[in-house]
JSON list of C-alpha atoms in Angstrom, two decimals:
[
{"chain": "A", "resi": 1, "resn": "MET", "atom": "CA", "xyz": [-21.16, 0.96, 0.67]},
{"chain": "A", "resi": 2, "resn": "THR", "atom": "CA", "xyz": [-17.89, -0.24, 2.09]},
{"chain": "A", "resi": 3, "resn": "VAL", "atom": "CA", "xyz": [-14.50, -0.27, 0.45]},
{"chain": "A", "resi": 4, "resn": "GLY", "atom": "CA", "xyz": [-14.33, -2.97, -2.20]},
{"chain": "A", "resi": 5, "resn": "GLU", "atom": "CA", "xyz": [-18.07, -3.18, -2.95]},
{"chain": "A", "resi": 6, "resn": "ARG", "atom": "CA", "xyz": [-17.98, -1.04, -6.07]},
{"chain": "A", "resi": 7, "resn": "PRO", "atom": "CA", "xyz": [-15.52, -0.01, -8.72]},
{"chain": "A", "resi": 8, "resn": "GLY", "atom": "CA", "xyz": [-13.36, 2.79, -7.42]},
{"chain": "A", "resi": 9, "resn": "PRO", "atom": "CA", "xyz": [-12.62, 6.08, -9.13]},
{"chain": "A", "resi": 10, "resn": "TRP", "atom": "CA", "xyz": [-10.13, 6.53, -11.96]},
{"chain": "A", "resi": 11, "resn": "GLY", "atom": "CA", "xyz": [-10.96, 3.22, -13.58]},
{"chain": "A", "resi": 12, "resn": "ASN", "atom": "CA", "xyz": [-10.00, 1.02, -10.63]},
{"chain": "A", "resi": 13, "resn": "PRO", "atom": "CA", "xyz": [-11.83, -2.15, -11.73]},
{"chain": "A", "resi": 14, "resn": "LEU", "atom": "CA", "xyz": [-11.30, -3.94, -8.42]},
{"chain": "A", "resi": 15, "resn": "GLY", "atom": "CA", "xyz": [-12.61, -1.05, -6.34]},
{"chain": "A", "resi": 16, "resn": "TYR", "atom": "CA", "xyz": [-10.42, -1.82, -3.37]},
{"chain": "A", "resi": 17, "resn": "ILE", "atom": "CA", "xyz": [-9.45, 1.71, -2.49]},
{"chain": "A", "resi": 18, "resn": "ASP", "atom": "CA", "xyz": [-11.79, 4.69, -2.65]},
{"chain": "A", "resi": 19, "resn": "ILE", "atom": "CA", "xyz": [-9.87, 7.96, -2.43]},
{"chain": "A", "resi": 20, "resn": "ASP", "atom": "CA", "xyz": [-10.88, 11.49, -3.31]},
{"chain": "A", "resi": 21, "resn": "ASP", "atom": "CA", "xyz": [-7.51, 12.91, -4.32]},
{"chain": "A", "resi": 22, "resn": "PRO", "atom": "CA", "xyz": [-5.05, 10.60, -6.10]},
{"chain": "A", "resi": 23, "resn": "GLU", "atom": "CA", "xyz": [-2.21, 13.14, -5.89]},
{"chain": "A", "resi": 24, "resn": "LEU", "atom": "CA", "xyz": [-2.60, 13.40, -2.13]},
{"chain": "A", "resi": 25, "resn": "ALA", "atom": "CA", "xyz": [-2.73, 9.60, -1.88]},
{"chain": "A", "resi": 26, "resn": "LEU", "atom": "CA", "xyz": [0.48, 9.35, -3.91]},
{"chain": "A", "resi": 27, "resn": "ALA", "atom": "CA", "xyz": [2.15, 11.93, -1.66]},
{"chain": "A", "resi": 28, "resn": "THR", "atom": "CA", "xyz": [1.00, 9.95, 1.37]},
{"chain": "A", "resi": 29, "resn": "VAL", "atom": "CA", "xyz": [2.52, 6.73, 0.07]},
{"chain": "A", "resi": 30, "resn": "GLY", "atom": "CA", "xyz": [5.71, 8.51, -0.98]},
{"chain": "A", "resi": 31, "resn": "GLY", "atom": "CA", "xyz": [5.97, 10.11, 2.46]},
{"chain": "A", "resi": 32, "resn": "ALA", "atom": "CA", "xyz": [5.57, 6.73, 4.11]},
{"chain": "A", "resi": 33, "resn": "MET", "atom": "CA", "xyz": [8.37, 5.32, 1.96]},
{"chain": "A", "resi": 34, "resn": "LEU", "atom": "CA", "xyz": [10.65, 8.26, 2.74]},
{"chain": "A", "resi": 35, "resn": "GLY", "atom": "CA", "xyz": [9.84, 7.88, 6.42]},
{"chain": "A", "resi": 36, "resn": "LEU", "atom": "CA", "xyz": [10.80, 4.21, 6.26]},
{"chain": "A", "resi": 37, "resn": "LEU", "atom": "CA", "xyz": [14.10, 5.06, 4.59]},
{"chain": "A", "resi": 38, "resn": "GLN", "atom": "CA", "xyz": [14.85, 7.62, 7.31]},
{"chain": "A", "resi": 39, "resn": "LEU", "atom": "CA", "xyz": [13.96, 5.10, 10.00]},
{"chain": "A", "resi": 40, "resn": "LEU", "atom": "CA", "xyz": [16.22, 2.48, 8.43]},
{"chain": "A", "resi": 41, "resn": "GLU", "atom": "CA", "xyz": [19.08, 4.97, 8.31]},
{"chain": "A", "resi": 42, "resn": "ALA", "atom": "CA", "xyz": [18.59, 5.88, 11.97]},
{"chain": "A", "resi": 43, "resn": "ARG", "atom": "CA", "xyz": [18.23, 2.23, 13.03]},
{"chain": "A", "resi": 44, "resn": "PRO", "atom": "CA", "xyz": [20.67, 0.18, 10.93]},
{"chain": "A", "resi": 45, "resn": "GLU", "atom": "CA", "xyz": [19.96, -2.91, 13.01]},
{"chain": "A", "resi": 46, "resn": "MET", "atom": "CA", "xyz": [16.37, -2.93, 11.72]},
{"chain": "A", "resi": 47, "resn": "ASP", "atom": "CA", "xyz": [15.59, -5.63, 9.14]},
{"chain": "A", "resi": 48, "resn": "ALA", "atom": "CA", "xyz": [14.85, -3.60, 5.99]},
{"chain": "A", "resi": 49, "resn": "GLY", "atom": "CA", "xyz": [13.04, -6.47, 4.26]},
{"chain": "A", "resi": 50, "resn": "LYS", "atom": "CA", "xyz": [10.67, -7.07, 7.15]},
{"chain": "A", "resi": 51, "resn": "ALA", "atom": "CA", "xyz": [10.06, -3.34, 7.56]},
{"chain": "A", "resi": 52, "resn": "ALA", "atom": "CA", "xyz": [9.26, -2.96, 3.85]},
{"chain": "A", "resi": 53, "resn": "ASP", "atom": "CA", "xyz": [6.93, -5.97, 3.97]},
{"chain": "A", "resi": 54, "resn": "ARG", "atom": "CA", "xyz": [5.20, -4.47, 7.00]},
{"chain": "A", "resi": 55, "resn": "LEU", "atom": "CA", "xyz": [4.77, -1.15, 5.23]},
{"chain": "A", "resi": 56, "resn": "ALA", "atom": "CA", "xyz": [3.38, -2.92, 2.15]},
{"chain": "A", "resi": 57, "resn": "LEU", "atom": "CA", "xyz": [0.77, -4.55, 4.37]},
{"chain": "A", "resi": 58, "resn": "ASP", "atom": "CA", "xyz": [-0.03, -1.47, 6.44]},
{"chain": "A", "resi": 59, "resn": "LEU", "atom": "CA", "xyz": [-0.41, 1.07, 3.62]},
{"chain": "A", "resi": 60, "resn": "PRO", "atom": "CA", "xyz": [-3.51, -0.53, 2.05]},
{"chain": "A", "resi": 61, "resn": "ARG", "atom": "CA", "xyz": [-5.00, -0.77, 5.55]},
{"chain": "A", "resi": 62, "resn": "MET", "atom": "CA", "xyz": [-4.39, 2.95, 6.03]},
{"chain": "A", "resi": 63, "resn": "PHE", "atom": "CA", "xyz": [-6.51, 3.50, 2.92]},
{"chain": "A", "resi": 64, "resn": "GLY", "atom": "CA", "xyz": [-9.38, 1.49, 4.38]},
{"chain": "A", "resi": 65, "resn": "LEU", "atom": "CA", "xyz": [-8.80, -2.15, 3.46]},
{"chain": "A", "resi": 66, "resn": "THR", "atom": "CA", "xyz": [-9.28, -4.87, 6.02]},
{"chain": "A", "resi": 67, "resn": "ARG", "atom": "CA", "xyz": [-6.26, -6.86, 7.14]},
{"chain": "A", "resi": 68, "resn": "LYS", "atom": "CA", "xyz": [-7.57, -9.89, 5.24]},
{"chain": "A", "resi": 69, "resn": "ALA", "atom": "CA", "xyz": [-7.96, -7.93, 1.99]},
{"chain": "A", "resi": 70, "resn": "ALA", "atom": "CA", "xyz": [-4.54, -6.30, 2.38]},
{"chain": "A", "resi": 71, "resn": "GLU", "atom": "CA", "xyz": [-2.89, -9.67, 3.05]},
{"chain": "A", "resi": 72, "resn": "LYS", "atom": "CA", "xyz": [-4.55, -11.10, -0.06]},
{"chain": "A", "resi": 73, "resn": "ILE", "atom": "CA", "xyz": [-3.29, -8.24, -2.23]},
{"chain": "A", "resi": 74, "resn": "VAL", "atom": "CA", "xyz": [0.29, -8.12, -0.94]},
{"chain": "A", "resi": 75, "resn": "SER", "atom": "CA", "xyz": [0.68, -11.90, -1.23]},
{"chain": "A", "resi": 76, "resn": "ARG", "atom": "CA", "xyz": [0.14, -11.77, -5.00]},
{"chain": "A", "resi": 77, "resn": "PRO", "atom": "CA", "xyz": [3.19, -11.98, -7.25]},
{"chain": "A", "resi": 78, "resn": "LEU", "atom": "CA", "xyz": [4.38, -8.71, -8.72]},
{"chain": "A", "resi": 79, "resn": "PRO", "atom": "CA", "xyz": [3.47, -8.17, -12.37]},
{"chain": "A", "resi": 80, "resn": "GLU", "atom": "CA", "xyz": [6.07, -8.51, -15.09]},
{"chain": "A", "resi": 81, "resn": "LEU", "atom": "CA", "xyz": [7.48, -5.18, -16.21]},
{"chain": "A", "resi": 82, "resn": "SER", "atom": "CA", "xyz": [9.05, -4.58, -19.57]},
{"chain": "A", "resi": 83, "resn": "VAL", "atom": "CA", "xyz": [11.75, -2.00, -19.97]},
{"chain": "A", "resi": 84, "resn": "SER", "atom": "CA", "xyz": [12.12, -0.59, -23.45]}
]
């Protein structure tokens, strides 16, 4: 099976990403975000918005999604969050 053909672990109903260790995946994403912040500090001329958008597209691809699937996901509106 390829990524996206079956429900993923931990109740992922869409099954887009199949990972073995969610804590390691979280550390990977966090490390990528910290790396981006360091890069932006070292290169202040860099467009932070474009770099963040690029990272948002590239991270799902690093976890095995196709470019088309990643583009579909990152183009969706963000969900509403309630703060209580």
